[in-house]
Amino acid sequence: MMKLSTGLKFATIAVALVLAGCASKKPAPVEEAPPPPQTAPAPTSSIVPGSAEDLRVNVGDTVHFDYDRYSLQDEGKTVLQRQAAWLAKYPSVRVTIEGNCDERGTREYNLALGARRANAAKEYLVSLGVSAARIDTISYGKERPTCTESTESCWAQNRRDVTTITSGAAS
Amino acid sequence: MGHFGHLKKIILAIVLGAILPFAFPFSASAALHVDVNQGVSQPLPIAIPDFLGGQPQSNDAQVGANIAGVVRADLGRSGLFRPLDPKSFIEAIRNINVPPQFANWRVINAQGLVTGQVTTQTDGRLRVEFRLWDVYGESQMLGLQYFTTPENWRRIAHMISDAIYERITGEKGYFDTRIVFISESGPALHRVKRLAVMDQDGANPIFLTRGNYLVLTPRFNPTAQMIAYMSYIGNRPRVYLFDLETGKQQMLGNFPTMTFSPRFSPDGNKVVMSLERSGNSDIYLMDLRTRAVTRLTSDPNIDTSPSFSPDGRQITFESDRSGSQQVYVMNADGSNQHRISFGKGKNGTPVWSPRGDLIAFTKQASGAFRIGVMAPDGSGERIITDGWEDEGPTWAPNGRVLMFTRTGTGSRGSSIWEVDVTGRNLHRVPTPGGASDPAWSPLIQ
């Protein structure tokens, strides 16, 4: 596990790691945020529960980051809480968290930053009770944009973790 | 083998050089000189007529024209020379072994004159000879001849360019070199990246991977026979070695997590690179003979982009341990880590000049990424490019010229550009399609 510096920018991840420390000693924390209501009803009928599509559409597979940061935002934590609940429901599923950056960083630095972002999400999922053995991480740096305009809104979309299913999904 | 059999042949071909007897009094203190340090606002006018063909019933004259064309292009691209238009020449060279009529070359303001000849030998090889004349000193400055197989004519041209450059500037040339780079094709959301090599002038591009997995940041070893690079084959991003002689690729080491940003030590026996563990990236050194791994940095911050000093005693790298990405220097054993960049903005991707005198880097400030150089103690920072996203500099082996990746806004992609260390003479390097992550080879042995 990575050591923490005293720097201000590590404050948020430090909180996440403290949570992780607690979680390993006590039972997994109770889910604080139940799946939001809009995921429950109608339009999910054609989606197989426990499938990759289920994760993407009904749970949410993407969390976003601020520029040059890897601390999770509240919105991202909510998505990851839903992912943790979903992973608890489908215990045979293994996932890979893909860390990505916008184009406004040098290539090698972004590979390292993408790894930090993927790891931040992994550690949060682990703190919520998901076994670390079920989660792989990979960094794509700035090599896998989802939006190609050189604008802040596009860069914000590209600064993301995407949780993809490695194995064990329903089909 | 297929696509790199050609490359192997070029790299392994042996070229013999011999000094031609002087055809005319030699001037030991020739006036003809270009000072590369001044960045040269007035490039030296030089006349390079097509080389003569030695055998009438042969392709020699055409090869001679081709070689002279490459020499003109090399010297012109350097920004230090201004090859004159052959149409302006008054005198037609008919025999390279007798002195030219210097007055005829002074009239067109040529200060240097290169005459040459290509002759097919009975064994099928080419003999290529040339003489460099000081037009105002009315003396021969240099005379050399080479023997080679006909397909090597471009290399001979580059070697002649290097010889002329060195004789006139006093600095080693950089034309008989290669570039390893990432060739890019396809739309921005589905970019295909392939490992590729080409000559320094963009000729002879050869693809080494097929594009079915992502490859990044290739770098040559000191003999230009081995490439260290990052590959995502099998969705496991790791540093690989590609042996140009055998065409074999192998993962470097057996690390459980991502390895990236490799560079060889100056003796070629070690690779320094980053290893990511639990989200944190540190710098490690691997001995290629013993496979022993030494950890050089151990802090909770991003440490990457390591690059050795030419004497092998120090390593420059980037770290965000201060709170933002900055350039550092440490001893090769990891001791004495200290920050050297204190200028504006973020500073990363440091690369030590082969001369040892400068470190080139990428500066991110005021919304732009630009290439800069500074002394190894961080003093004398100069920004030498003015793009929107210029990054990842690499040095020519003589430490006078840099290449880098220039990326346009939106989905316009990347290309490779070249610039003099003074910031003059910026131009795009021709590549097949988009291109990024250039790394310059040493002079080919």
Coordinates of C-alpha atoms in Angstrom, one line a residue:
Chain A
M1 CA 0.0 0.0 0.0
M2 CA 1.3 3.4 -0.8
K3 CA 2.7 5.6 1.8
L4 CA 1.0 9.0 2.3
S5 CA 2.7 12.3 2.1
T6 CA 1.7 15.2 4.2
G7 CA 0.9 17.2 1.2
L8 CA -2.5 18.8 1.0
K9 CA -3.4 17.2 -2.3
F10 CA -3.4 13.8 -0.6
A11 CA -6.0 14.7 2.0
T12 CA -8.9 13.1 0.1
I13 CA -7.2 9.8 -0.7
A14 CA -6.0 9.7 2.8
V15 CA -9.6 9.6 4.0
A16 CA -10.3 6.8 1.6
L17 CA -7.4 4.8 2.9
V18 CA -8.4 5.3 6.5
L19 CA -11.8 3.9 5.6
A20 CA -10.0 1.0 3.9
G21 CA -8.1 0.3 7.2
C22 CA -11.3 0.2 9.1
A23 CA -13.0 -2.0 6.6
S24 CA -10.4 -4.7 6.9
K25 CA -10.9 -5.1 10.7
K26 CA -14.7 -4.8 10.8
P27 CA -17.5 -6.2 8.7
A28 CA -18.0 -4.5 5.4
P29 CA -19.7 -1.2 5.9
V30 CA -23.4 -0.9 5.4
E31 CA -24.3 0.5 2.0
E32 CA -24.9 4.1 2.6
A33 CA -26.3 5.0 -0.8
P34 CA -29.0 2.6 -2.2
P35 CA -29.3 2.4 -5.9
P36 CA -31.0 5.6 -7.1
P37 CA -34.6 5.2 -7.9
Q38 CA -34.3 5.8 -11.6
T39 CA -32.4 2.6 -12.0
A40 CA -35.2 0.5 -10.6
P41 CA -38.2 0.8 -12.9
A42 CA -39.2 0.2 -16.5
P43 CA -36.4 0.7 -19.2
T44 CA -34.3 -2.1 -17.8
S45 CA -36.5 -4.9 -19.0
S46 CA -34.4 -5.9 -21.9
I47 CA -31.1 -5.8 -19.9
V48 CA -30.0 -9.1 -18.4
P49 CA -29.3 -8.6 -14.6
G50 CA -25.6 -9.2 -13.8
S51 CA -24.5 -8.5 -17.4
A52 CA -22.0 -5.9 -18.7
E53 CA -24.9 -3.8 -20.0
D54 CA -26.5 -4.0 -16.5
L55 CA -23.3 -2.6 -15.0
R56 CA -23.0 0.1 -17.6
V57 CA -26.6 1.3 -17.9
N58 CA -28.2 0.6 -14.5
V59 CA -25.2 0.9 -12.1
G60 CA -22.8 3.3 -13.9
D61 CA -19.3 2.3 -15.1
T62 CA -17.6 5.7 -15.1
V63 CA -16.3 8.1 -12.5
H64 CA -14.7 11.4 -13.3
F65 CA -11.8 13.4 -11.9
D66 CA -10.6 17.0 -11.6
Y67 CA -7.7 18.1 -13.7
D68 CA -4.4 16.5 -12.6
R69 CA -6.1 15.0 -9.6
Y70 CA -6.9 11.4 -8.6
S71 CA -9.1 12.0 -5.5
L72 CA -12.6 10.7 -5.9
Q73 CA -15.4 13.2 -6.0
D74 CA -18.8 12.7 -4.2
E75 CA -20.4 11.8 -7.5
G76 CA -17.8 9.2 -8.3
K77 CA -18.1 7.7 -4.8
T78 CA -21.8 7.3 -5.3
V79 CA -21.2 5.4 -8.6
L80 CA -18.6 3.2 -6.9
Q81 CA -21.0 2.5 -4.0
R82 CA -23.5 1.3 -6.5
Q83 CA -20.8 -0.8 -8.2
A84 CA -19.8 -2.3 -4.8
A85 CA -23.4 -3.3 -4.1
W86 CA -23.8 -4.8 -7.6
L87 CA -20.5 -6.7 -7.2
A88 CA -21.8 -8.1 -3.9
K89 CA -24.9 -9.3 -5.7
Y90 CA -22.8 -11.0 -8.5
P91 CA -19.9 -12.5 -6.6
S92 CA -18.5 -14.3 -9.6
V93 CA -17.9 -11.1 -11.6
R94 CA -14.3 -9.8 -11.9
V95 CA -13.6 -6.3 -13.1
T96 CA -10.8 -4.2 -14.5
I97 CA -10.8 -0.5 -13.7
E98 CA -9.3 1.5 -16.6
G99 CA -7.7 4.8 -15.5
N100 CA -7.7 7.6 -18.2
C101 CA -6.5 11.2 -18.5
D102 CA -7.1 14.2 -20.7
E103 CA -4.6 15.3 -23.3
R104 CA -3.2 18.1 -21.2
G105 CA -0.4 16.1 -19.6
T106 CA 2.8 14.6 -20.9
R107 CA 2.6 10.9 -22.0
E108 CA 4.5 9.2 -19.2
Y109 CA 3.1 11.4 -16.5
N110 CA -0.4 10.6 -17.7
L111 CA 0.3 6.8 -17.6
A112 CA 1.3 7.3 -13.9
L113 CA -1.7 9.5 -13.2
G114 CA -4.1 7.1 -14.9
A115 CA -2.7 4.3 -12.6
R116 CA -3.4 6.5 -9.6
R117 CA -6.9 7.1 -10.7
A118 CA -7.6 3.4 -11.3
N119 CA -6.1 2.6 -8.0
A120 CA -8.1 5.2 -6.1
A121 CA -11.3 3.6 -7.4
K122 CA -10.1 0.1 -6.6
E123 CA -9.2 1.1 -3.0
Y124 CA -12.6 2.6 -2.5
L125 CA -14.3 -0.5 -3.8
V126 CA -12.2 -2.6 -1.4
S127 CA -13.1 -0.3 1.5
L128 CA -16.7 -1.1 0.6
G129 CA -16.1 -4.8 1.0
V130 CA -15.2 -5.9 -2.5
S131 CA -12.3 -8.3 -2.5
A132 CA -9.2 -6.8 -4.0
A133 CA -8.6 -10.1 -5.8
R134 CA -11.6 -9.4 -8.0
I135 CA -10.3 -6.1 -9.2
D136 CA -7.5 -5.4 -11.7
T137 CA -6.4 -2.0 -12.8
I138 CA -4.9 -0.7 -16.0
S139 CA -3.8 2.8 -17.0
Y140 CA -4.2 4.1 -20.5
G141 CA -2.9 7.5 -19.8
K142 CA -4.1 9.9 -22.5
E143 CA -4.3 7.1 -25.1
R144 CA -8.0 6.3 -25.0
P145 CA -10.0 9.5 -25.2
T146 CA -13.8 9.3 -25.4
C147 CA -14.1 12.8 -26.6
T148 CA -11.7 14.5 -29.1
E149 CA -12.3 18.2 -28.9
S150 CA -9.8 20.3 -27.2
T151 CA -12.2 21.9 -24.8
E152 CA -12.6 21.7 -21.0
S153 CA -15.9 19.8 -21.3
C154 CA -14.3 17.2 -23.5
W155 CA -11.2 17.0 -21.2
A156 CA -13.5 16.5 -18.2
Q157 CA -15.2 13.5 -20.0
N158 CA -11.8 12.0 -20.7
R159 CA -10.5 12.3 -17.1
R160 CA -12.2 9.1 -16.0
D161 CA -12.1 5.6 -14.6
V162 CA -14.2 3.0 -16.5
T163 CA -15.1 -0.3 -14.7
T164 CA -15.2 -3.1 -17.2
I165 CA -16.1 -6.7 -16.6
T166 CA -13.2 -9.1 -17.0
S167 CA -15.1 -12.4 -16.4
G168 CA -18.2 -13.8 -14.7
A169 CA -20.9 -11.6 -16.2
A170 CA -24.3 -12.9 -17.0
S171 CA -25.1 -12.9 -20.7
Chain B
M1 CA 11.4 -11.9 -40.9
G2 CA 9.8 -10.2 -43.9
H3 CA 9.4 -6.6 -43.1
F4 CA 12.6 -6.1 -41.2
G5 CA 14.9 -8.3 -43.2
H6 CA 15.6 -5.2 -45.2
L7 CA 16.5 -3.2 -42.1
K8 CA 18.9 -5.8 -40.9
K9 CA 20.7 -5.8 -44.2
I10 CA 21.1 -2.0 -44.0
I11 CA 22.3 -2.0 -40.4
L12 CA 24.8 -4.8 -40.9
A13 CA 26.2 -3.6 -44.2
I14 CA 29.8 -2.7 -43.9
V15 CA 31.0 0.5 -45.4
L16 CA 34.6 1.2 -46.0
G17 CA 35.9 4.7 -45.9
A18 CA 39.3 5.8 -47.3
I19 CA 40.9 9.1 -47.6
L20 CA 41.4 10.4 -51.2
P21 CA 44.8 12.0 -52.0
F22 CA 44.5 15.7 -52.1
A23 CA 44.2 17.0 -55.6
F24 CA 45.5 20.4 -54.8
P25 CA 47.4 22.2 -52.0
F26 CA 45.8 21.6 -48.7
S27 CA 45.0 24.6 -46.6
A28 CA 45.5 23.6 -43.0
S29 CA 43.9 26.7 -41.7
A30 CA 40.9 26.9 -44.0
A31 CA 38.8 30.0 -43.7
L32 CA 35.7 28.1 -44.4
H33 CA 34.0 27.5 -41.1
V34 CA 30.5 27.6 -39.6
D35 CA 30.1 28.3 -35.8
V36 CA 27.2 26.1 -34.8
N37 CA 26.9 28.0 -31.5
Q38 CA 25.6 31.1 -33.1
G39 CA 22.5 29.4 -34.5
V40 CA 23.6 30.8 -37.9
S41 CA 21.4 33.5 -39.3
Q42 CA 23.4 33.4 -42.5
P43 CA 23.8 29.8 -43.6
L44 CA 26.9 29.0 -45.6
P45 CA 26.3 28.9 -49.4
I46 CA 27.5 25.6 -50.8
A47 CA 27.4 24.2 -54.3
I48 CA 26.9 20.4 -54.6
P49 CA 26.6 19.4 -58.3
D50 CA 25.2 16.0 -59.1
F51 CA 28.0 13.4 -58.7
L52 CA 29.4 12.1 -61.9
G53 CA 28.8 8.6 -63.2
G54 CA 32.1 6.7 -63.6
Q55 CA 30.8 4.0 -66.0
P56 CA 29.0 5.3 -69.1
Q57 CA 26.9 2.2 -69.7
S58 CA 25.5 2.1 -66.1
N59 CA 23.2 3.6 -63.6
D60 CA 26.1 5.4 -62.0
A61 CA 25.1 9.0 -63.1
Q62 CA 21.6 8.5 -61.7
V63 CA 22.9 7.2 -58.4
G64 CA 25.3 10.2 -58.4
A65 CA 22.4 12.6 -58.9
N66 CA 20.5 10.8 -56.1
I67 CA 23.4 11.0 -53.6
A68 CA 24.1 14.7 -54.3
G69 CA 20.3 15.3 -53.8
V70 CA 20.4 13.7 -50.4
V71 CA 23.5 15.6 -49.4
R72 CA 21.9 18.9 -50.5
A73 CA 18.8 18.0 -48.5
D74 CA 20.7 17.0 -45.4
L75 CA 22.9 20.1 -45.3
G76 CA 20.1 22.4 -46.1
R77 CA 17.8 20.9 -43.4
S78 CA 20.5 21.6 -40.8
G79 CA 20.0 25.3 -41.3
L80 CA 23.8 25.8 -41.2
F81 CA 24.2 25.5 -45.0
R82 CA 22.4 26.9 -48.0
P83 CA 22.8 24.5 -50.9
L84 CA 22.7 26.6 -54.1
D85 CA 20.4 25.7 -57.0
P86 CA 22.3 23.6 -59.5
K87 CA 20.7 25.6 -62.3
S88 CA 22.8 28.6 -61.2
F89 CA 26.1 26.7 -61.7
I90 CA 28.3 28.1 -64.5
E91 CA 30.9 25.4 -64.6
A92 CA 30.1 21.7 -65.3
I93 CA 32.4 19.4 -63.4
R94 CA 33.9 16.8 -65.7
N95 CA 36.7 15.4 -63.7
I96 CA 36.7 15.4 -59.9
N97 CA 40.4 14.8 -59.7
V98 CA 41.4 18.1 -61.0
P99 CA 40.7 21.4 -59.2
P100 CA 37.6 23.3 -60.3
Q101 CA 37.8 26.8 -61.7
F102 CA 37.2 28.6 -58.4
A103 CA 36.3 31.9 -60.0
N104 CA 33.3 30.2 -61.6
W105 CA 32.0 29.3 -58.2
R106 CA 32.8 32.6 -56.6
V107 CA 30.7 34.3 -59.2
I108 CA 27.6 32.5 -57.9
N109 CA 28.7 33.2 -54.3
A110 CA 29.4 29.6 -53.4
Q111 CA 31.8 29.4 -50.4
G112 CA 32.0 25.6 -50.4
L113 CA 32.0 23.2 -53.4
V114 CA 31.4 19.4 -53.2
T115 CA 32.4 17.3 -56.3
G116 CA 31.9 13.6 -56.4
Q117 CA 31.7 10.5 -58.6
V118 CA 30.0 7.1 -58.4
T119 CA 31.6 4.1 -60.1
T120 CA 30.3 0.6 -60.2
Q121 CA 33.1 -1.9 -59.6
T122 CA 33.6 -5.2 -61.3
D123 CA 32.3 -7.0 -58.1
G124 CA 29.0 -5.0 -58.4
R125 CA 29.8 -2.7 -55.5
L126 CA 29.8 1.1 -55.8
R127 CA 32.8 3.3 -55.3
V128 CA 31.6 6.7 -54.1
E129 CA 34.2 9.5 -53.9
F130 CA 33.9 13.1 -53.1
R131 CA 36.0 16.2 -52.5
L132 CA 35.1 19.3 -50.5
W133 CA 36.7 22.5 -51.8
D134 CA 37.1 25.9 -50.1
V135 CA 36.2 28.2 -53.0
Y136 CA 37.8 31.4 -51.6
G137 CA 40.8 29.6 -50.1
E138 CA 41.2 27.7 -53.4
S139 CA 42.0 24.5 -51.6
Q140 CA 40.7 21.0 -51.0
M141 CA 39.4 20.6 -47.4
L142 CA 38.5 17.0 -47.5
G143 CA 38.5 14.0 -49.9
L144 CA 37.0 10.6 -49.1
Q145 CA 35.9 7.5 -50.9
Y146 CA 33.5 4.7 -49.8
F147 CA 32.8 1.2 -51.1
T148 CA 29.3 -0.3 -50.6
T149 CA 26.6 -2.4 -52.1
P150 CA 24.2 -0.3 -54.4
E151 CA 21.2 -0.4 -52.1
N152 CA 23.3 1.5 -49.5
W153 CA 23.5 4.6 -51.5
R154 CA 21.4 6.7 -49.1
R155 CA 23.7 5.8 -46.2
I156 CA 26.7 6.8 -48.2
A157 CA 25.0 10.1 -48.9
H158 CA 24.4 10.7 -45.2
M159 CA 28.0 9.7 -44.3
I160 CA 29.2 12.3 -46.8
S161 CA 26.9 14.9 -45.3
D162 CA 28.3 14.0 -41.9
A163 CA 31.9 14.3 -43.1
I164 CA 31.2 17.8 -44.7
Y165 CA 29.3 19.0 -41.6
E166 CA 32.1 17.9 -39.3
R167 CA 34.9 19.4 -41.5
I168 CA 33.2 22.8 -41.7
T169 CA 31.6 23.1 -38.3
G170 CA 34.1 21.1 -36.2
E171 CA 31.2 19.2 -34.7
K172 CA 30.2 15.6 -35.3
G173 CA 27.3 15.3 -37.8
Y174 CA 24.0 13.5 -37.2
F175 CA 22.8 12.5 -40.7
D176 CA 23.7 8.8 -40.7
T177 CA 21.2 8.1 -37.9
R178 CA 17.8 6.6 -37.5
I179 CA 14.7 7.5 -35.6
V180 CA 12.5 5.0 -33.8
F181 CA 9.0 6.4 -33.4
I182 CA 5.3 5.6 -33.0
S183 CA 3.4 5.7 -36.3
E184 CA -0.2 6.8 -35.9
S185 CA -3.2 6.1 -38.1
G186 CA -7.0 6.0 -37.9
P187 CA -9.5 8.3 -36.2
A188 CA -8.8 9.9 -32.8
L189 CA -11.2 7.6 -31.0
H190 CA -9.7 4.5 -32.5
R191 CA -6.0 5.5 -33.0
V192 CA -3.8 2.7 -34.2
K193 CA -0.2 3.0 -33.0
R194 CA 2.7 1.0 -34.5
L195 CA 6.4 0.8 -33.6
A196 CA 8.4 2.0 -36.6
V197 CA 11.9 3.1 -37.5
M198 CA 13.1 5.4 -40.3
D199 CA 16.2 7.2 -41.4
Q200 CA 16.7 10.6 -39.8
D201 CA 15.3 12.4 -42.9
G202 CA 12.2 10.3 -42.9
A203 CA 13.3 7.9 -45.7
N204 CA 13.0 4.1 -45.4
P205 CA 10.2 3.9 -42.9
I206 CA 9.7 0.3 -41.6
F207 CA 6.9 -0.9 -39.3
L208 CA 7.9 -3.3 -36.6
T209 CA 4.5 -4.1 -35.1
R210 CA 1.1 -4.4 -36.8
G211 CA -1.0 -2.1 -34.7
N212 CA -3.1 -4.8 -33.0
Y213 CA -1.9 -3.5 -29.6
L214 CA -0.9 -0.2 -28.2
V215 CA 2.8 0.7 -28.2
L216 CA 4.5 3.8 -26.7
T217 CA 7.8 5.6 -25.9
P218 CA 10.4 3.6 -27.9
R219 CA 14.1 4.4 -27.3
F220 CA 17.3 3.0 -29.0
N221 CA 20.2 1.4 -27.2
P222 CA 23.7 2.8 -27.9
T223 CA 24.3 0.5 -30.8
A224 CA 20.9 1.2 -32.4
Q225 CA 20.3 -2.6 -32.6
M226 CA 17.9 -2.8 -29.7
I227 CA 14.7 -0.8 -28.8
A228 CA 13.2 -0.5 -25.4
Y229 CA 9.5 0.5 -25.6
M230 CA 6.1 0.0 -23.8
S231 CA 3.6 -2.5 -25.2
Y232 CA 0.0 -3.3 -24.2
I233 CA 0.1 -6.7 -25.7
G234 CA -2.3 -8.9 -23.8
N235 CA -3.6 -5.8 -22.0
R236 CA -0.6 -5.9 -19.7
P237 CA 1.3 -2.6 -20.1
R238 CA 5.0 -3.5 -19.7
V239 CA 8.4 -2.5 -21.0
Y240 CA 9.6 -4.7 -23.9
L241 CA 12.9 -5.0 -25.8
F242 CA 12.9 -5.4 -29.6
D243 CA 16.0 -6.8 -31.1
L244 CA 16.3 -5.4 -34.6
E245 CA 18.8 -8.0 -35.7
T246 CA 16.6 -11.0 -34.9
G247 CA 13.2 -9.4 -34.9
K248 CA 12.5 -10.9 -31.5
Q249 CA 10.5 -9.0 -28.8
Q250 CA 10.7 -9.9 -25.1
M251 CA 9.1 -8.5 -22.0
L252 CA 11.7 -6.9 -19.8
G253 CA 11.6 -8.7 -16.4
N254 CA 8.5 -10.2 -14.9
F255 CA 6.8 -7.5 -13.0
P256 CA 3.3 -7.9 -11.6
T257 CA 2.3 -4.4 -12.5
M258 CA 2.9 -1.7 -15.1
T259 CA 6.4 -0.8 -16.2
F260 CA 6.9 2.2 -18.5
S261 CA 9.1 5.0 -19.6
P262 CA 12.3 3.0 -20.3
R263 CA 15.7 4.3 -21.3
F264 CA 19.0 2.6 -21.8
S265 CA 22.1 3.5 -19.8
P266 CA 24.9 5.0 -22.0
D267 CA 26.8 1.7 -21.9
G268 CA 23.6 -0.2 -23.0
N269 CA 23.9 -2.7 -20.2
K270 CA 21.0 -1.3 -18.1
V271 CA 17.5 0.0 -18.5
V272 CA 16.1 2.6 -16.2
M273 CA 12.3 2.8 -16.1
S274 CA 9.2 3.4 -13.9
L275 CA 7.3 0.6 -12.1
E276 CA 3.8 1.3 -10.9
R277 CA 2.6 -0.5 -7.7
S278 CA -0.8 0.2 -6.1
G279 CA -1.1 3.4 -8.1
N280 CA 2.4 4.8 -7.2
S281 CA 5.2 5.1 -9.7
D282 CA 8.8 4.9 -8.8
I283 CA 12.0 4.6 -10.8
Y284 CA 13.9 1.3 -11.0
L285 CA 17.1 0.2 -12.7
M286 CA 17.4 -3.2 -14.3
D287 CA 20.8 -4.8 -15.2
L288 CA 20.2 -6.6 -18.6
R289 CA 23.0 -9.1 -17.9
T290 CA 22.1 -10.2 -14.4
R291 CA 18.5 -9.1 -14.5
A292 CA 19.0 -7.6 -11.0
V293 CA 16.6 -4.8 -10.2
T294 CA 17.5 -1.8 -8.1
R295 CA 14.9 0.6 -6.7
L296 CA 16.1 4.3 -7.1
T297 CA 13.2 6.3 -5.8
S298 CA 10.7 5.5 -3.0
D299 CA 8.2 8.2 -2.3
P300 CA 4.4 8.3 -2.6
N301 CA 4.6 10.6 -5.7
I302 CA 4.9 10.1 -9.4
D303 CA 8.5 9.6 -10.4
T304 CA 9.0 8.9 -14.1
S305 CA 10.8 9.8 -17.4
P306 CA 14.3 8.9 -16.2
S307 CA 17.2 9.7 -18.5
F308 CA 21.0 9.1 -17.9
S309 CA 23.7 11.7 -18.2
P310 CA 26.1 10.7 -21.0
D311 CA 28.8 9.7 -18.4
G312 CA 26.3 7.3 -16.8
R313 CA 26.8 8.9 -13.3
Q314 CA 23.6 10.8 -13.0
I315 CA 19.9 10.4 -13.9
T316 CA 17.4 13.2 -14.6
F317 CA 13.8 12.5 -14.0
E318 CA 10.4 14.1 -13.3
S319 CA 8.5 14.0 -10.0
D320 CA 5.4 15.7 -8.6
R321 CA 6.7 15.4 -5.1
S322 CA 6.7 19.2 -4.7
G323 CA 3.1 19.3 -5.6
S324 CA 3.5 19.7 -9.4
Q325 CA 5.5 17.9 -12.1
Q326 CA 9.1 19.2 -12.0
V327 CA 12.5 18.1 -13.2
Y328 CA 15.0 16.5 -10.8
V329 CA 18.5 15.1 -10.9
M330 CA 19.9 12.2 -8.8
N331 CA 23.1 10.1 -8.8
A332 CA 22.8 6.8 -10.7
D333 CA 22.5 4.9 -7.4
G334 CA 19.4 7.0 -6.4
S335 CA 21.3 9.3 -3.9
N336 CA 21.2 13.1 -3.8
Q337 CA 17.8 13.6 -5.4
H338 CA 17.3 17.3 -6.0
R339 CA 15.0 19.5 -7.9
I340 CA 16.5 21.6 -10.7
S341 CA 13.5 23.2 -12.5
F342 CA 12.1 26.3 -10.7
G343 CA 10.7 28.2 -13.7
K344 CA 7.1 28.9 -14.5
G345 CA 4.5 26.1 -14.7
K346 CA 5.1 22.3 -14.8
N347 CA 8.3 20.8 -16.2
G348 CA 8.7 17.2 -17.3
T349 CA 10.1 14.6 -19.7
P350 CA 13.7 15.6 -19.1
V351 CA 16.3 14.2 -21.5
W352 CA 20.0 14.7 -21.0
S353 CA 22.0 15.9 -24.0
P354 CA 24.6 13.5 -25.4
R355 CA 27.1 16.4 -24.9
G356 CA 26.2 16.5 -21.3
D357 CA 25.8 20.3 -21.3
L358 CA 22.0 20.6 -21.4
I359 CA 18.7 18.9 -20.3
A360 CA 15.8 19.2 -22.7
F361 CA 12.3 19.1 -21.2
T362 CA 8.6 19.8 -21.8
K363 CA 7.3 23.0 -20.1
Q364 CA 3.6 23.3 -19.4
A365 CA 2.7 26.9 -18.8
S366 CA 0.1 29.5 -19.9
G367 CA -2.0 26.7 -21.6
A368 CA 0.8 25.5 -23.9
F369 CA 3.3 22.7 -23.9
R370 CA 6.7 23.8 -25.2
I371 CA 10.2 22.3 -25.5
G372 CA 12.9 23.9 -23.4
V373 CA 16.5 23.4 -22.5
M374 CA 18.4 24.2 -19.4
A375 CA 21.8 23.4 -17.8
P376 CA 21.9 20.3 -15.5
D377 CA 21.9 22.7 -12.5
G378 CA 18.6 24.2 -13.8
S379 CA 20.1 27.5 -14.9
G380 CA 19.8 29.2 -18.3
E381 CA 16.4 28.0 -19.1
R382 CA 15.4 28.7 -22.7
I383 CA 12.1 27.8 -24.4
I384 CA 12.8 26.8 -28.1
T385 CA 9.4 25.9 -29.6
D386 CA 6.0 27.6 -29.6
G387 CA 3.3 25.0 -30.2
W388 CA 0.1 24.2 -28.5
E389 CA 1.2 20.8 -27.4
D390 CA 4.9 20.1 -28.0
E391 CA 6.3 17.3 -25.8
G392 CA 8.9 14.5 -25.5
P393 CA 12.2 15.9 -26.8
T394 CA 15.0 13.7 -28.1
W395 CA 18.5 14.8 -29.0
A396 CA 20.5 14.2 -32.1
P397 CA 23.8 12.5 -31.2
N398 CA 25.8 15.7 -31.5
G399 CA 23.5 17.6 -29.1
R400 CA 22.7 20.3 -31.6
V401 CA 19.3 19.4 -32.9
L402 CA 16.1 18.0 -31.2
M403 CA 13.1 16.2 -32.4
F404 CA 9.8 16.2 -30.5
T405 CA 6.1 15.3 -30.8
R406 CA 3.8 18.2 -31.9
T407 CA 0.0 17.6 -31.3
G408 CA -2.7 19.8 -32.8
T409 CA -6.0 20.7 -31.1
G410 CA -9.0 18.5 -31.6
S411 CA -8.5 15.3 -33.6
R412 CA -5.7 16.6 -35.8
G413 CA -3.3 14.1 -34.4
S414 CA 0.5 14.2 -33.9
S415 CA 3.6 14.7 -36.0
I416 CA 7.3 14.8 -35.5
W417 CA 9.2 18.1 -35.7
E418 CA 12.8 19.0 -35.6
V419 CA 14.4 22.2 -34.3
D420 CA 17.9 23.5 -33.7
V421 CA 18.9 23.8 -30.0
T422 CA 19.0 27.6 -30.6
G423 CA 15.3 27.5 -31.5
R424 CA 15.9 28.2 -35.1
N425 CA 15.2 26.1 -38.1
L426 CA 11.9 24.5 -37.0
H427 CA 10.4 22.1 -39.5
R428 CA 8.3 19.0 -39.7
V429 CA 9.9 15.6 -40.3
P430 CA 8.2 13.6 -43.0
T431 CA 6.5 10.5 -41.8
P432 CA 4.0 8.0 -43.3
G433 CA 0.8 9.4 -41.6
G434 CA 0.8 10.7 -38.1
A435 CA 3.7 10.1 -35.8
S436 CA 4.8 10.6 -32.2
D437 CA 7.4 9.7 -29.5
P438 CA 10.5 10.0 -31.7
A439 CA 13.9 8.8 -30.3
W440 CA 17.1 9.5 -32.1
S441 CA 19.7 6.8 -32.5
P442 CA 23.4 7.4 -32.0
L443 CA 25.6 7.7 -35.2
I444 CA 25.3 4.3 -36.8
Q445 CA 28.5 2.2 -36.4

